Coordinates of C-alpha atoms in Angstrom, one line a residue:
N1 CA 109.0 112.7 80.3
K2 CA 111.8 110.3 79.4
Q3 CA 114.3 113.1 78.8
R4 CA 113.7 114.5 82.3
V5 CA 114.3 111.0 83.8
L6 CA 117.5 110.6 81.8
S7 CA 118.6 114.1 82.9
H8 CA 118.0 113.2 86.6
L9 CA 119.9 109.9 86.2
R10 CA 122.9 111.7 84.7
K11 CA 123.1 113.9 87.8
I12 CA 123.1 111.0 90.3
T13 CA 126.6 110.1 91.1
D14 CA 126.1 107.4 93.8
G15 CA 123.5 105.9 96.0
S16 CA 120.5 103.7 95.5
L17 CA 117.6 104.5 93.1
L18 CA 114.0 104.6 94.1
L19 CA 111.9 104.8 90.9
T20 CA 108.2 105.5 91.3
I21 CA 106.4 104.6 88.1
G22 CA 102.8 103.8 87.1
E23 CA 100.8 105.8 89.5
I24 CA 99.6 108.4 87.0
D25 CA 98.9 105.7 84.4
C26 CA 96.6 104.0 87.0
R27 CA 94.3 106.9 87.7
P28 CA 90.6 106.5 86.8
V29 CA 90.2 109.6 84.5
E30 CA 93.5 109.3 82.6
G31 CA 96.1 106.7 81.7
M32 CA 95.4 103.0 81.0
W33 CA 91.9 102.8 82.4
R34 CA 90.7 105.7 80.3
A35 CA 92.6 104.5 77.2
A36 CA 91.1 101.0 77.5
A37 CA 87.6 102.5 77.9
R38 CA 88.0 104.4 74.7
G39 CA 88.7 101.1 72.9
G40 CA 91.4 100.0 70.7
M41 CA 93.2 97.7 73.1
P42 CA 91.9 95.4 75.9
L43 CA 93.0 96.6 79.4
D44 CA 95.1 93.5 80.1
A45 CA 97.1 94.0 76.9
L46 CA 97.5 97.7 77.6
M47 CA 98.7 97.0 81.2
E48 CA 101.4 94.6 79.9
L49 CA 102.4 96.9 77.1
T50 CA 102.7 99.8 79.4
V51 CA 104.7 98.1 82.2
N52 CA 106.9 96.4 79.6
G53 CA 107.5 99.8 78.2
Y54 CA 108.6 101.1 81.6
F55 CA 111.1 98.4 82.0
S56 CA 112.4 98.6 78.4
F57 CA 113.1 102.3 79.0
L58 CA 114.8 101.6 82.3
D59 CA 116.9 98.8 80.9
Q60 CA 118.3 101.1 78.3
A61 CA 118.6 104.1 80.7
L62 CA 120.3 102.2 83.5
C63 CA 122.7 100.0 81.4
E64 CA 125.4 102.7 81.1
R65 CA 126.9 102.1 84.5
A66 CA 126.7 100.0 87.6
W67 CA 124.1 101.1 90.1
L68 CA 123.7 100.4 93.8
P69 CA 120.4 98.8 94.7
I70 CA 117.5 99.8 92.4
T71 CA 114.0 99.8 93.9
I72 CA 110.8 100.1 91.9
Q73 CA 107.9 101.5 93.9
G74 CA 104.5 100.1 93.1
V75 CA 101.3 101.9 92.7
P76 CA 99.5 102.9 95.9
A77 CA 95.9 102.2 96.6
P78 CA 93.6 105.1 95.7
G79 CA 93.5 107.7 98.4
Y80 CA 90.6 109.4 96.6
D81 CA 87.0 108.4 96.4
L82 CA 85.9 106.7 93.3
T83 CA 82.9 109.0 92.9
D84 CA 81.8 111.9 90.7
R85 CA 84.4 112.6 88.0
R86 CA 86.8 109.9 89.4
D87 CA 84.1 107.2 89.2
P88 CA 85.7 104.5 86.9
G89 CA 82.3 102.8 86.3
D90 CA 83.6 99.4 87.3
K91 CA 85.2 100.0 90.7
K92 CA 86.2 96.4 91.3
G93 CA 87.7 96.2 87.8
F94 CA 89.6 99.4 88.4
I95 CA 91.0 98.1 91.7
A96 CA 91.9 94.9 90.0
M97 CA 93.8 96.9 87.4
I98 CA 95.9 98.6 90.1
R99 CA 96.7 95.2 91.7
R100 CA 97.6 93.7 88.3
V101 CA 99.9 96.6 87.5
N102 CA 101.7 96.1 90.8
T103 CA 102.0 92.4 90.1
L104 CA 103.6 93.2 86.7
L105 CA 105.9 95.8 88.3
E106 CA 107.0 93.3 91.0
A107 CA 107.7 90.6 88.4
G108 CA 109.7 92.9 86.3
A109 CA 111.8 94.0 89.3
R110 CA 112.4 90.5 90.4
R111 CA 113.5 89.4 86.9
R112 CA 116.2 92.2 87.1
Q113 CA 117.0 91.4 90.7
W114 CA 115.8 94.8 91.8
H115 CA 113.9 95.5 94.9
F116 CA 110.1 96.1 94.8
L117 CA 108.5 98.5 97.3
N118 CA 105.0 97.2 97.7
I119 CA 103.3 100.5 98.4
H120 CA 99.9 99.0 97.6
A121 CA 100.2 96.5 100.5
A122 CA 101.1 99.4 102.8
T123 CA 98.3 101.7 101.6
A124 CA 95.3 99.4 100.9
R125 CA 92.4 98.2 102.9
Q126 CA 91.1 94.8 102.1
D127 CA 88.8 96.2 99.4
G128 CA 91.8 97.8 97.6
M129 CA 90.9 101.4 98.5
G130 CA 93.3 103.6 100.5
N131 CA 93.6 102.9 104.2
G132 CA 94.3 106.6 105.1
M133 CA 97.5 105.8 106.9
W134 CA 100.1 106.9 104.4
H135 CA 98.6 109.4 102.0
L136 CA 99.6 113.0 102.2
D137 CA 96.7 114.0 100.0
R138 CA 94.4 112.1 97.7
Y139 CA 97.3 111.0 95.4
H140 CA 100.6 111.4 97.1
L141 CA 102.3 109.6 99.9
S142 CA 103.5 111.3 103.1
P143 CA 107.2 111.5 103.4
S144 CA 106.9 109.9 106.8
F145 CA 106.0 106.6 105.0
Y146 CA 109.6 106.2 103.9
Q147 CA 110.9 106.0 107.4
G148 CA 109.5 102.5 107.8
A149 CA 109.4 101.5 104.1
M150 CA 111.8 98.6 104.5
Q151 CA 109.0 96.5 105.9
W152 CA 107.3 96.8 102.5
I153 CA 110.3 95.9 100.4
N154 CA 110.2 92.6 98.5
N155 CA 113.1 90.9 96.6
R156 CA 115.7 92.1 99.1
A157 CA 119.1 90.6 98.9
S158 CA 118.4 88.9 102.3
D159 CA 115.4 87.1 100.6
R160 CA 117.9 85.6 98.2
G161 CA 120.4 84.6 101.0
G162 CA 122.7 87.5 100.5
P163 CA 123.4 90.8 102.4
L164 CA 121.2 93.8 101.9

């Protein structure tokens, strides 16, 4: 809910921001996959529209004041089986959607000179499914992941020749 995000942002007085967006929209029985299956818009166009919508909202929400580093967290690999009610039908296509959304999120973060936490790289096996290392449950990451998260950050200031 956009109003909740705005309310939380108003309460933050200092420090960096870690924004986790896209995970729910990348589940097999809801979000973009389901919407595209119902028709009306091709999946590629829906992904671009959705991610552009995230960034349009954030651009407006974050322009009011200067922020310390902003990090966008990508979408993790699925920690759940793609079976039964979570079977997307086209498993390879579903995994490709998650990878594409992460690519779009990273590109948007880079354009804004924000960091990108490549959670998918940390959580995925070669086939794109969860590796079981960082999931707390089928959907959520374990808090212990964040202790070593810096190794998964892209677009750090040091990558551009500046201090972190």
